Amino acid sequence: MQSEEIDILMKDKTDFHKRLKLIAALKERTDGQSIEALQYLLKHDGVYKVRLAAWKVLSEKGVQCAEPVARPAYAIFLEKSIRKLKRFGVWLVDITEGFR
């Protein structure tokens, strides 16, 4: 597999199955470009399965990296913010009860 093919498949967001096949192909390679491609997929891919597969291959190759999170950080932040807004809404209703 040529480096141009790797770059195209790595950044192709149409079908994550293609990227999973790319990871399987990169698993057999030992060059630096394969590790860079796997690290790119681990950090930048939007599909959790792809990030997890890249992490597993990198771990097998001995590269230290953090395990991917199942949900993106922004989703966790939004969930926490929504909970806080709900609590604020309840508090606001409670203090306005006396004004009615």
PDB file of C-alpha atoms in Angstrom, residues 32-78:
ATOM      1  CA  GLY A  32       6.979   4.831  10.899  1.00  0.00           C
ATOM      2  CA  GLN A  33       4.307   5.960   8.470  1.00  0.00           C
ATOM      3  CA  SER A  34       1.935   3.245   9.677  1.00  0.00           C
ATOM      4  CA  ILE A  35       2.351   4.375  13.281  1.00  0.00           C
ATOM      5  CA  GLU A  36       1.757   8.000  12.273  1.00  0.00           C
ATOM      6  CA  ALA A  37      -1.385   7.001  10.366  1.00  0.00           C
ATOM      7  CA  LEU A  38      -2.668   5.004  13.338  1.00  0.00           C
ATOM      8  CA  GLN A  39      -2.001   7.913  15.688  1.00  0.00           C
ATOM      9  CA  TYR A  40      -3.845  10.241  13.312  1.00  0.00           C
ATOM     10  CA  LEU A  41      -6.849   7.915  13.266  1.00  0.00           C
ATOM     11  CA  LEU A  42      -6.758   7.596  17.047  1.00  0.00           C
ATOM     12  CA  LYS A  43      -6.809  11.360  17.567  1.00  0.00           C
ATOM     13  CA  HIS A  44      -8.977  12.622  14.716  1.00  0.00           C
ATOM     14  CA  ASP A  45     -11.487   9.977  13.680  1.00  0.00           C
ATOM     15  CA  GLY A  46     -15.116  10.558  14.622  1.00  0.00           C
ATOM     16  CA  VAL A  47     -16.067   6.877  14.901  1.00  0.00           C
ATOM     17  CA  TYR A  48     -15.344   5.234  18.246  1.00  0.00           C
ATOM     18  CA  LYS A  49     -14.780   1.772  16.695  1.00  0.00           C
ATOM     19  CA  VAL A  50     -12.051   3.170  14.458  1.00  0.00           C
ATOM     20  CA  ARG A  51     -10.344   5.001  17.326  1.00  0.00           C
ATOM     21  CA  LEU A  52     -10.504   1.876  19.492  1.00  0.00           C
ATOM     22  CA  ALA A  53      -9.081  -0.352  16.733  1.00  0.00           C
ATOM     23  CA  ALA A  54      -6.241   2.113  16.125  1.00  0.00           C
ATOM     24  CA  TRP A  55      -5.504   2.230  19.860  1.00  0.00           C
ATOM     25  CA  LYS A  56      -5.404  -1.573  20.098  1.00  0.00           C
ATOM     26  CA  VAL A  57      -2.949  -1.855  17.211  1.00  0.00           C
ATOM     27  CA  LEU A  58      -0.769   0.909  18.622  1.00  0.00           C
ATOM     28  CA  SER A  59      -0.774  -0.810  22.025  1.00  0.00           C
ATOM     29  CA  GLU A  60       0.232  -4.110  20.404  1.00  0.00           C
ATOM     30  CA  LYS A  61       3.112  -2.320  18.688  1.00  0.00           C
ATOM     31  CA  GLY A  62       4.256  -0.916  22.025  1.00  0.00           C
ATOM     32  CA  VAL A  63       3.286   2.710  21.435  1.00  0.00           C
ATOM     33  CA  GLN A  64       2.030   4.383  24.609  1.00  0.00           C
ATOM     34  CA  CYS A  65      -1.184   6.334  24.057  1.00  0.00           C
ATOM     35  CA  ALA A  66      -4.371   7.066  25.938  1.00  0.00           C
ATOM     36  CA  GLU A  67      -7.369   4.810  25.407  1.00  0.00           C
ATOM     37  CA  PRO A  68     -10.101   6.591  23.410  1.00  0.00           C
ATOM     38  CA  VAL A  69     -13.211   7.800  25.152  1.00  0.00           C
ATOM     39  CA  ALA A  70     -16.488   6.280  23.996  1.00  0.00           C
ATOM     40  CA  ARG A  71     -18.159   9.678  23.881  1.00  0.00           C
ATOM     41  CA  PRO A  72     -16.443  12.850  22.749  1.00  0.00           C
ATOM     42  CA  ALA A  73     -15.519  15.394  25.393  1.00  0.00           C
ATOM     43  CA  TYR A  74     -17.997  17.955  24.054  1.00  0.00           C
ATOM     44  CA  ALA A  75     -20.882  15.483  24.557  1.00  0.00           C
ATOM     45  CA  ILE A  76     -19.892  14.932  28.175  1.00  0.00           C
ATOM     46  CA  PHE A  77     -19.619  18.708  28.684  1.00  0.00           C
ATOM     47  CA  LEU A  78     -23.065  19.256  27.168  1.00  0.00           C
TER      48      LEU A  78
END
